[in-house]
Short mmCIF file of C-alpha atoms in Angstrom, two decimals:
data_model
loop_
_atom_site.label_atom_id
_atom_site.label_comp_id
_atom_site.label_asym_id
_atom_site.label_seq_id
_atom_site.Cartn_x
_atom_site.Cartn_y
_atom_site.Cartn_z
CA UNK A 27 -15.85 -4.52 32.65
CA UNK A 28 -12.19 -3.79 33.45
CA UNK A 29 -9.59 -2.89 30.83
CA UNK A 30 -7.94 -6.32 30.64
CA UNK A 31 -11.32 -7.98 30.14
CA UNK A 32 -12.23 -5.53 27.40
CA UNK A 33 -8.94 -6.11 25.59
CA UNK A 34 -9.49 -9.88 25.75
CA UNK A 35 -13.01 -9.66 24.36
CA UNK A 36 -12.08 -7.12 21.67
CA UNK A 37 -8.58 -8.03 20.41
CA UNK A 38 -6.70 -5.96 17.85
CA UNK A 39 -7.57 -6.54 14.20
CA UNK A 40 -5.53 -9.17 12.34
CA UNK A 41 -2.73 -7.71 10.19
CA UNK A 42 -3.23 -7.35 6.44
CA UNK A 43 -0.58 -9.24 4.48
CA UNK A 44 2.97 -9.63 5.69
CA UNK A 45 5.66 -7.13 6.53
CA UNK A 46 8.23 -6.62 3.76
CA UNK A 47 11.34 -8.62 4.64
CA UNK A 48 14.56 -6.80 5.45
CA UNK A 49 17.07 -7.83 2.76
CA UNK A 50 20.34 -9.38 3.96
CA UNK A 51 22.53 -6.54 5.13
CA UNK A 52 26.28 -6.90 5.56
CA UNK A 53 27.26 -6.70 9.20
CA UNK A 54 23.65 -6.63 10.44
CA UNK A 55 22.32 -10.19 9.98
CA UNK A 56 19.85 -9.83 12.85
CA UNK A 57 17.69 -7.44 10.83
CA UNK A 58 16.69 -10.02 8.22
CA UNK A 59 15.87 -12.58 10.94
CA UNK A 60 13.28 -10.42 12.72
CA UNK A 61 9.77 -11.86 13.00
CA UNK A 62 7.69 -8.77 12.22
CA UNK A 63 4.37 -10.52 12.71
CA UNK A 64 5.39 -11.46 16.23
CA UNK A 65 6.71 -7.96 16.95
CA UNK A 66 3.46 -6.44 15.68
CA UNK A 67 1.43 -8.74 17.92
CA UNK A 68 3.54 -7.78 20.92
CA UNK A 69 3.24 -4.08 20.09
CA UNK A 70 -0.55 -4.40 20.03
CA UNK A 71 -0.62 -6.43 23.21
CA UNK A 72 1.80 -4.43 25.34
CA UNK A 73 2.27 -1.07 23.61
CA UNK A 74 6.03 -1.74 23.33
CA UNK A 75 7.82 -4.49 21.38
CA UNK A 76 11.34 -5.56 22.35
CA UNK A 77 13.48 -6.98 19.55
CA UNK A 78 16.28 -9.53 19.82
CA UNK A 79 19.75 -7.93 19.79
CA UNK A 80 20.26 -5.99 16.56
CA UNK A 81 23.86 -4.88 17.16
CA UNK A 82 27.00 -6.48 18.55
CA UNK A 83 28.93 -4.89 21.40
CA UNK A 84 31.54 -3.66 18.90
CA UNK A 85 28.84 -2.03 16.77
CA UNK A 86 27.29 -0.45 19.86
CA UNK A 87 30.68 0.95 20.83
CA UNK A 88 31.17 2.29 17.31
CA UNK A 89 27.98 4.32 17.70
CA UNK A 90 28.84 5.38 21.27
CA UNK A 91 32.17 6.73 20.03
CA UNK A 92 30.38 9.14 17.69
CA UNK A 93 29.09 11.07 20.71
CA UNK A 94 32.54 12.67 21.08
CA UNK A 95 32.75 13.84 17.45
CA UNK A 96 30.97 17.24 17.42
CA UNK A 97 31.19 17.60 13.64
CA UNK A 98 28.68 14.75 13.23
CA UNK A 99 25.87 16.61 14.99
CA UNK A 100 23.55 19.48 14.14
CA UNK A 101 22.48 20.15 17.73
CA UNK A 102 23.36 19.26 21.33
CA UNK A 103 20.70 19.48 24.04
CA UNK A 104 21.65 19.71 27.70
CA UNK A 105 18.39 18.52 29.17
CA UNK A 106 18.38 20.35 32.52
CA UNK A 107 18.52 23.70 30.70
CA UNK A 108 15.07 22.99 29.25
CA UNK A 109 13.60 21.08 32.19
CA UNK A 110 13.55 17.91 30.08
CA UNK A 111 15.31 15.98 32.83
CA UNK A 112 19.09 15.57 33.24
CA UNK A 113 21.56 14.33 30.67
CA UNK A 114 22.67 15.18 27.14
CA UNK A 115 21.51 14.18 23.69
CA UNK A 116 22.76 15.03 20.22
CA UNK A 117 21.01 15.00 16.83
CA UNK A 118 23.03 13.69 13.90
CA UNK A 119 23.42 16.31 11.17
CA UNK A 120 23.44 13.67 8.44
CA UNK A 121 22.80 10.05 9.42
CA UNK A 122 24.57 8.95 6.22
CA UNK A 123 27.83 10.08 7.84
CA UNK A 124 27.43 7.17 10.28
CA UNK A 125 26.78 4.09 8.10
CA UNK A 126 25.39 1.95 10.93
CA UNK A 127 22.82 4.59 11.85
CA UNK A 128 21.84 5.19 8.23
CA UNK A 129 21.49 1.48 7.47
CA UNK A 130 19.39 0.82 10.56
CA UNK A 131 17.05 3.70 9.72
CA UNK A 132 16.66 2.71 6.05
CA UNK A 133 16.25 -1.04 6.63
CA UNK A 134 13.91 -0.82 9.61
CA UNK A 135 11.58 1.73 8.05
CA UNK A 136 9.67 -0.49 5.53
CA UNK A 137 8.45 -3.11 8.04
CA UNK A 138 7.61 -0.35 10.52
CA UNK A 139 5.64 1.39 7.75
CA UNK A 140 3.75 -1.90 7.31
CA UNK A 141 2.92 -1.78 11.04
CA UNK A 142 1.86 1.86 10.75
CA UNK A 143 -0.42 1.01 7.84
CA UNK A 144 -2.14 -1.68 9.92
CA UNK A 145 -2.94 1.00 12.49
CA UNK A 146 -4.04 3.65 9.97
CA UNK A 147 -7.70 2.55 9.55
CA UNK A 148 -7.99 1.82 13.27
CA UNK A 149 -6.87 5.37 14.12
CA UNK A 150 -8.61 6.96 11.11
CA UNK A 151 -5.22 8.26 10.00
CA UNK A 152 -3.12 8.24 6.85
CA UNK A 153 -0.94 5.46 5.48
CA UNK A 154 2.76 5.95 4.73
CA UNK A 155 5.08 5.49 1.76
CA UNK A 156 7.05 2.27 1.53
CA UNK A 157 10.54 3.81 1.54
CA UNK A 158 12.27 6.19 3.91
CA UNK A 159 13.36 8.41 1.02
CA UNK A 160 9.72 9.00 0.08
CA UNK A 161 8.81 9.90 3.66
CA UNK A 162 11.73 12.32 3.92
CA UNK A 163 10.73 13.93 0.63
CA UNK A 164 7.27 14.55 2.11
CA UNK A 165 8.88 16.03 5.20
CA UNK A 166 11.06 18.34 3.09
CA UNK A 167 8.04 19.56 1.12
CA UNK A 168 6.44 20.41 4.45
CA UNK A 169 9.47 22.34 5.71
CA UNK A 170 10.75 19.50 7.90
CA UNK A 171 14.41 19.32 6.87
CA UNK A 172 16.31 18.59 10.10
CA UNK A 173 17.34 15.00 10.77
CA UNK A 174 16.05 13.40 13.95
CA UNK A 175 18.18 10.29 14.73
CA UNK A 176 19.90 11.02 18.01
CA UNK A 177 22.23 9.59 20.62
CA UNK A 178 21.38 10.04 24.31
CA UNK A 179 23.91 9.76 27.12
CA UNK A 180 23.12 9.67 30.84
CA UNK A 181 25.44 9.49 33.87
CA UNK A 182 24.66 9.03 37.57
CA UNK A 183 21.50 10.92 38.54
CA UNK A 184 20.49 11.62 34.94
CA UNK A 185 16.97 10.88 33.71
CA UNK A 186 14.43 11.86 31.03
CA UNK A 187 10.99 13.29 31.76
CA UNK A 188 7.99 11.74 30.03
CA UNK A 189 7.61 13.14 26.52
CA UNK A 190 6.69 12.53 22.87
CA UNK A 191 8.92 13.07 19.79
CA UNK A 192 6.58 14.84 17.36
CA UNK A 193 8.67 17.61 15.65
CA UNK A 194 6.18 18.76 12.98
CA UNK A 195 2.92 18.17 11.14
CA UNK A 196 4.17 14.99 9.44
CA UNK A 197 4.63 12.38 12.15
CA UNK A 198 5.57 8.78 11.45
CA UNK A 199 3.76 6.93 14.27
CA UNK A 200 6.49 4.50 15.38
CA UNK A 201 10.07 4.83 16.54
CA UNK A 202 12.79 2.54 17.84
CA UNK A 203 15.41 3.04 20.54
CA UNK A 204 18.44 0.74 20.73
CA UNK A 205 20.36 0.14 23.96
CA UNK A 206 24.10 0.60 23.43
CA UNK A 207 25.32 -0.44 26.90
CA UNK A 208 24.83 -3.55 29.01
CA UNK A 209 22.56 -2.93 32.02
CA UNK A 210 24.02 -4.26 35.25
CA UNK A 211 27.55 -4.10 33.86
CA UNK A 212 28.00 -0.68 32.24
CA UNK A 213 25.32 1.06 34.32
CA UNK A 214 22.60 0.47 36.91
CA UNK A 215 19.17 2.08 37.12
CA UNK A 216 18.10 3.94 33.98
CA UNK A 217 15.10 1.77 33.14
CA UNK A 218 12.85 2.80 30.24
CA UNK A 219 9.44 3.99 31.40
CA UNK A 220 6.29 4.18 29.25
CA UNK A 221 2.97 5.63 30.40
CA UNK A 222 -0.22 4.87 28.50
CA UNK A 223 -3.22 7.11 29.05
CA UNK A 224 -6.38 5.02 28.86
CA UNK A 225 -9.66 6.88 28.30
CA UNK A 226 -12.00 6.47 31.27
CA UNK A 227 -9.34 4.43 33.10
CA UNK A 228 -6.27 5.27 35.14
CA UNK A 229 -2.98 5.50 33.24
CA UNK A 230 -0.78 2.43 32.93
CA UNK A 231 2.99 2.52 33.52
CA UNK A 232 5.37 0.01 31.93
CA UNK A 233 9.05 -0.53 32.69
CA UNK A 234 11.19 -2.06 29.93
CA UNK A 235 14.77 -3.24 30.42
CA UNK A 236 16.47 -3.93 27.05
CA UNK A 237 19.84 -5.63 27.04
CA UNK A 238 22.81 -4.53 24.95
CA UNK A 239 21.91 -4.18 21.27
CA UNK A 240 18.17 -4.73 21.74
CA UNK A 241 15.65 -2.33 20.24
CA UNK A 242 12.33 -1.10 21.61
CA UNK A 243 9.57 -0.33 19.11
CA UNK A 244 6.94 2.03 20.50
CA UNK A 245 4.40 4.69 19.45
CA UNK A 246 5.41 8.30 18.96
CA UNK A 247 2.02 9.66 20.08
CA UNK A 248 -0.66 7.02 20.53
CA UNK A 249 -1.74 3.50 19.66
CA UNK A 250 -5.12 1.95 18.79
CA UNK A 251 -6.82 -0.28 21.36
CA UNK A 252 -10.05 -2.04 20.48
CA UNK A 253 -13.01 -1.53 22.81
CA UNK A 254 -16.71 -2.29 22.73
CA UNK A 255 -17.48 0.57 20.32
CA UNK A 256 -14.46 0.33 18.06
CA UNK A 257 -10.87 1.46 18.38
CA UNK A 258 -9.74 4.12 20.84
CA UNK A 259 -6.58 6.21 20.82
CA UNK A 260 -4.37 5.55 23.83
CA UNK A 261 -1.79 8.36 24.10
CA UNK A 262 1.66 7.21 25.18
CA UNK A 263 4.69 9.02 26.56
CA UNK A 264 8.14 7.69 27.31
CA UNK A 265 11.05 8.60 29.57
CA UNK A 266 13.96 7.17 31.51
CA UNK A 267 14.35 6.44 35.21
CA UNK A 268 17.41 7.91 36.94
CA UNK A 269 20.73 6.20 36.30
CA UNK A 270 22.33 5.06 39.56
CA UNK A 271 25.88 4.22 38.47
CA UNK A 272 27.90 4.17 35.26
CA UNK A 273 27.00 5.58 31.86
CA UNK A 274 23.96 4.73 29.76
CA UNK A 275 23.85 5.43 26.01
CA UNK A 276 20.92 4.90 23.63
CA UNK A 277 20.43 5.39 19.90
CA UNK A 278 17.04 6.88 19.02
CA UNK A 279 15.69 6.26 15.51
CA UNK A 280 12.88 8.64 14.64
CA UNK A 281 11.80 8.43 11.00
CA UNK A 282 10.18 11.79 10.25
CA UNK A 283 12.38 14.87 10.11
CA UNK A 284 11.93 18.03 12.16
CA UNK A 285 11.11 21.62 11.24
#
């Protein structure tokens, strides 16, 4: 039996209940219109779920402009110095200093926690609190105090090696990356690459091309896939293909904090 046949015969378990709705949020109407059941189904089917646009071009530019304000960041990583690839990313010191980033992180967390809790029994892992503040309090009690939302900027020839964003013992299992430029207009190349390791099968590569303002929901470490003898962990890593022309900027929303 090949992998696609197995996944057809043993589909993912049906979700329990419904995701908590995102309350109407001034300036971000797309958040309350998201169909979380559909996104969860796509995440289970493909390993990555692409949202409709969450931000306008003006909002994307507002976030891009923060990259040139050093006081907003706790750390800057020049990737080639660490053999992470080529390019630069910066971690926000306090996401609350950038209202768009803070609102996105707070509002998107509860429905993503609902998704994570669907996976918990399938992975034999823990469930998560319903609010971001509760998760961050857990992180702080575990010595994970450093904020993890980040902005990544790549120019021609820049790329990211395959990796996972773990950061500590407490790991929220899902994250979202939002494209802040328009592919084909602001840059070329720079596709998002995901590689899923499938036990007893060859790895599977996926290329995802979000448009401006769209978000990609994907696993931090692994996802459950149902097989003949129950659920299996499929480890996943993500990276970025080399940018050919222009400048590519992405907002990364990771929900657990770092040590």
